[in-house]
GROMACS .gro file of C-alpha atoms in nm:
model
   97
    1MET     CA    1   1.056  -0.543   1.269
    2ILE     CA    2   0.734  -0.557   1.432
    3THR     CA    3   0.423  -0.690   1.249
    4ALA     CA    4   0.066  -0.644   1.318
    5ILE     CA    5  -0.217  -0.803   1.086
    6VAL     CA    6  -0.503  -0.626   1.119
    7LEU     CA    7  -0.833  -0.700   1.044
    8LEU     CA    8  -1.094  -0.436   0.946
    9LYS     CA    9  -1.473  -0.364   0.892
   10ALA     CA   10  -1.535  -0.104   0.679
   11SER     CA   11  -1.852   0.117   0.636
   12ARG     CA   12  -2.110   0.022   0.371
   13GLY     CA   13  -1.944   0.170   0.015
   14LYS     CA   14  -1.612   0.262   0.196
   15ILE     CA   15  -1.377  -0.043   0.133
   16ASP     CA   16  -1.228   0.088  -0.160
   17ALA     CA   17  -1.176   0.450  -0.021
   18LEU     CA   18  -1.038   0.302   0.326
   19ALA     CA   19  -0.837   0.044   0.139
   20GLN     CA   20  -0.638   0.383  -0.038
   21SER     CA   21  -0.636   0.585   0.312
   22LEU     CA   22  -0.470   0.252   0.477
   23LEU     CA   23  -0.210   0.249   0.167
   24GLU     CA   24  -0.129   0.651   0.243
   25MET     CA   25   0.003   0.538   0.583
   26ARG     CA   26   0.374   0.461   0.562
   27GLU     CA   27   0.339   0.172   0.806
   28VAL     CA   28   0.108  -0.027   0.613
   29ALA     CA   29   0.300  -0.255   0.404
   30GLU     CA   30   0.001  -0.414   0.238
   31VAL     CA   31  -0.384  -0.415   0.248
   32TYR     CA   32  -0.588  -0.697   0.086
   33SER     CA   33  -0.957  -0.728   0.058
   34VAL     CA   34  -1.131  -1.035   0.173
   35ALA     CA   35  -1.425  -1.238   0.227
   36GLY     CA   36  -1.550  -1.328   0.546
   37ASP     CA   37  -1.604  -1.149   0.858
   38TYR     CA   38  -1.383  -0.849   0.777
   39ASP     CA   39  -1.381  -0.627   0.460
   40LEU     CA   40  -0.986  -0.565   0.485
   41VAL     CA   41  -0.705  -0.696   0.616
   42ALA     CA   42  -0.399  -0.435   0.658
   43MET     CA   43  -0.012  -0.556   0.716
   44VAL     CA   44   0.137  -0.286   0.962
   45ARG     CA   45   0.507  -0.304   1.017
   46VAL     CA   46   0.683  -0.055   1.247
   47LYS     CA   47   1.026  -0.101   1.419
   48GLU     CA   48   0.918  -0.104   1.803
   49TYR     CA   49   0.636  -0.222   1.997
   50GLY     CA   50   0.559   0.115   2.138
   51SER     CA   51   0.500   0.269   1.796
   52MET     CA   52   0.236   0.005   1.721
   53ALA     CA   53   0.002   0.154   1.989
   54GLU     CA   54   0.055   0.522   1.787
   55VAL     CA   55  -0.047   0.361   1.478
   56VAL     CA   56  -0.353   0.134   1.521
   57PRO     CA   57  -0.540   0.321   1.777
   58GLY     CA   58  -0.373   0.637   1.710
   59LYS     CA   59  -0.396   0.655   1.349
   60LEU     CA   60  -0.591   0.372   1.180
   61GLN     CA   61  -0.888   0.331   1.405
   62ARG     CA   62  -0.931   0.691   1.326
   63LEU     CA   63  -0.967   0.680   0.946
   64GLU     CA   64  -1.305   0.744   0.787
   65GLY     CA   65  -1.478   0.453   0.730
   66VAL     CA   66  -1.330   0.221   0.959
   67GLU     CA   67  -1.639   0.051   1.167
   68GLN     CA   68  -1.418  -0.182   1.376
   69THR     CA   69  -1.076  -0.330   1.398
   70ASN     CA   70  -0.914  -0.707   1.535
   71THR     CA   71  -0.516  -0.684   1.559
   72LEU     CA   72  -0.330  -0.965   1.567
   73MET     CA   73   0.035  -0.932   1.664
   74ALA     CA   74   0.268  -1.139   1.487
   75PHE     CA   75   0.537  -1.348   1.714
   76GLN     CA   76   0.748  -1.478   1.423
   77CYS     CA   77   0.702  -1.525   1.060
   78PHE     CA   78   0.751  -1.889   0.935
   79SER     CA   79   0.680  -1.833   0.558
   80ARG     CA   80   0.944  -1.784   0.280
   81HIS     CA   81   0.716  -1.733   0.033
   82ASP     CA   82   0.602  -1.385  -0.091
   83LEU     CA   83   0.280  -1.280   0.068
   84GLU     CA   84   0.170  -1.130  -0.230
   85ARG     CA   85   0.179  -1.443  -0.441
   86LEU     CA   86   0.006  -1.648  -0.146
   87PHE     CA   87  -0.268  -1.401  -0.123
   88SER     CA   88  -0.324  -1.406  -0.514
   89ILE     CA   89  -0.609  -1.563  -0.666
   90GLY     CA   90  -0.506  -1.879  -0.864
   91TYR     CA   91  -0.217  -1.897  -0.695
   92GLU     CA   92   0.000  -2.203  -0.830
   93PRO     CA   93   0.324  -2.310  -0.639
   94GLU     CA   94   0.633  -2.307  -0.887
   95ASP     CA   95   0.806  -2.630  -0.953
   96GLY     CA   96   0.996  -2.771  -0.647
   97GLU     CA   97   0.794  -2.572  -0.373
   0.00000   0.00000   0.00000
Protein backbone atom coordinates (compact mmCIF):
# COMPACT_ATOMS: atom_id res chain seq x y z
CA MET A 1 0.00 0.00 0.00
CA ILE A 2 1.31 3.46 -0.96
CA THR A 3 0.63 6.21 1.58
CA ALA A 4 0.74 9.98 1.15
CA ILE A 5 0.17 12.59 3.82
CA VAL A 6 -1.55 15.55 2.16
CA LEU A 7 -1.51 18.88 3.99
CA LEU A 8 -4.36 21.17 2.89
CA LYS A 9 -5.20 24.84 3.24
CA ALA A 10 -8.94 25.41 2.97
CA SER A 11 -10.92 28.43 1.85
CA ARG A 12 -12.34 30.50 4.69
CA GLY A 13 -15.39 28.80 6.17
CA LYS A 14 -14.91 25.63 4.08
CA ILE A 15 -12.95 23.38 6.46
CA ASP A 16 -15.86 21.16 7.55
CA ALA A 17 -17.31 20.83 4.04
CA LEU A 18 -13.88 20.06 2.60
CA ALA A 19 -13.23 17.42 5.27
CA GLN A 20 -16.52 15.72 4.36
CA SER A 21 -15.70 15.87 0.62
CA LEU A 22 -12.31 14.28 1.31
CA LEU A 23 -13.92 11.46 3.30
CA GLU A 24 -16.15 10.67 0.32
CA MET A 25 -13.04 9.75 -1.69
CA ARG A 26 -12.35 6.01 -1.35
CA GLU A 27 -8.57 6.66 -1.39
CA VAL A 28 -8.74 8.92 1.67
CA ALA A 29 -8.44 6.83 4.83
CA GLU A 30 -8.52 9.58 7.47
CA VAL A 31 -8.84 13.36 7.67
CA TYR A 32 -7.57 15.40 10.61
CA SER A 33 -8.30 19.02 11.48
CA VAL A 34 -5.02 20.56 12.65
CA ALA A 35 -3.55 23.79 14.00
CA GLY A 36 -0.69 25.56 12.26
CA ASP A 37 0.03 26.49 8.66
CA TYR A 38 -2.49 23.99 7.27
CA ASP A 39 -6.13 23.35 8.11
CA LEU A 40 -6.48 19.64 7.30
CA VAL A 41 -4.30 16.55 6.94
CA ALA A 42 -5.55 13.76 4.69
CA MET A 43 -4.08 10.27 4.75
CA VAL A 44 -4.27 8.95 1.18
CA ARG A 45 -3.70 5.27 0.44
CA VAL A 46 -3.50 3.64 -3.00
CA LYS A 47 -2.16 0.35 -4.36
CA GLU A 48 0.23 1.79 -6.99
CA TYR A 49 2.33 4.96 -7.26
CA GLY A 50 0.71 5.83 -10.58
CA SER A 51 -2.67 5.99 -8.87
CA MET A 52 -1.42 8.72 -6.54
CA ALA A 53 -0.98 11.06 -9.51
CA GLU A 54 -4.61 10.45 -10.44
CA VAL A 55 -5.85 11.03 -6.89
CA VAL A 56 -3.95 14.08 -5.61
CA PRO A 57 -3.80 16.44 -8.60
CA GLY A 58 -6.63 14.73 -10.46
CA LYS A 59 -9.28 14.60 -7.73
CA LEU A 60 -8.19 16.00 -4.39
CA GLN A 61 -6.77 19.34 -5.56
CA ARG A 62 -9.92 19.98 -7.60
CA LEU A 63 -12.30 19.76 -4.65
CA GLU A 64 -14.19 22.93 -3.79
CA GLY A 65 -12.49 24.73 -0.92
CA VAL A 66 -8.92 23.55 -1.58
CA GLU A 67 -6.60 26.57 -1.65
CA GLN A 68 -3.23 24.81 -1.42
CA THR A 69 -1.77 21.35 -0.86
CA ASN A 70 1.58 19.93 0.16
CA THR A 71 1.99 16.19 -0.43
CA LEU A 72 4.43 14.07 1.56
CA MET A 73 5.04 10.57 0.20
CA ALA A 74 5.67 8.00 2.91
CA PHE A 75 8.59 5.65 2.29
CA GLN A 76 8.11 3.45 5.32
CA CYS A 77 5.92 3.29 8.42
CA PHE A 78 7.70 2.77 11.73
CA SER A 79 4.70 3.15 14.07
CA ARG A 80 2.96 0.17 15.64
CA HIS A 81 0.35 2.43 17.20
CA ASP A 82 -3.14 3.24 15.99
CA LEU A 83 -2.86 6.62 14.23
CA GLU A 84 -6.25 7.78 15.49
CA ARG A 85 -5.21 7.21 19.10
CA LEU A 86 -1.94 9.07 18.58
CA PHE A 87 -3.69 12.09 17.07
CA SER A 88 -6.46 12.15 19.69
CA ILE A 89 -6.41 15.02 22.15
CA GLY A 90 -5.59 13.75 25.60
CA TYR A 91 -3.81 10.62 24.37
CA GLU A 92 -2.34 8.71 27.27
CA PRO A 93 -0.23 5.62 26.61
CA GLU A 94 -1.50 2.37 28.04
CA ASP A 95 0.58 0.56 30.66
CA GLY A 96 3.58 -1.06 29.05
CA GLU A 97 3.76 1.31 26.05
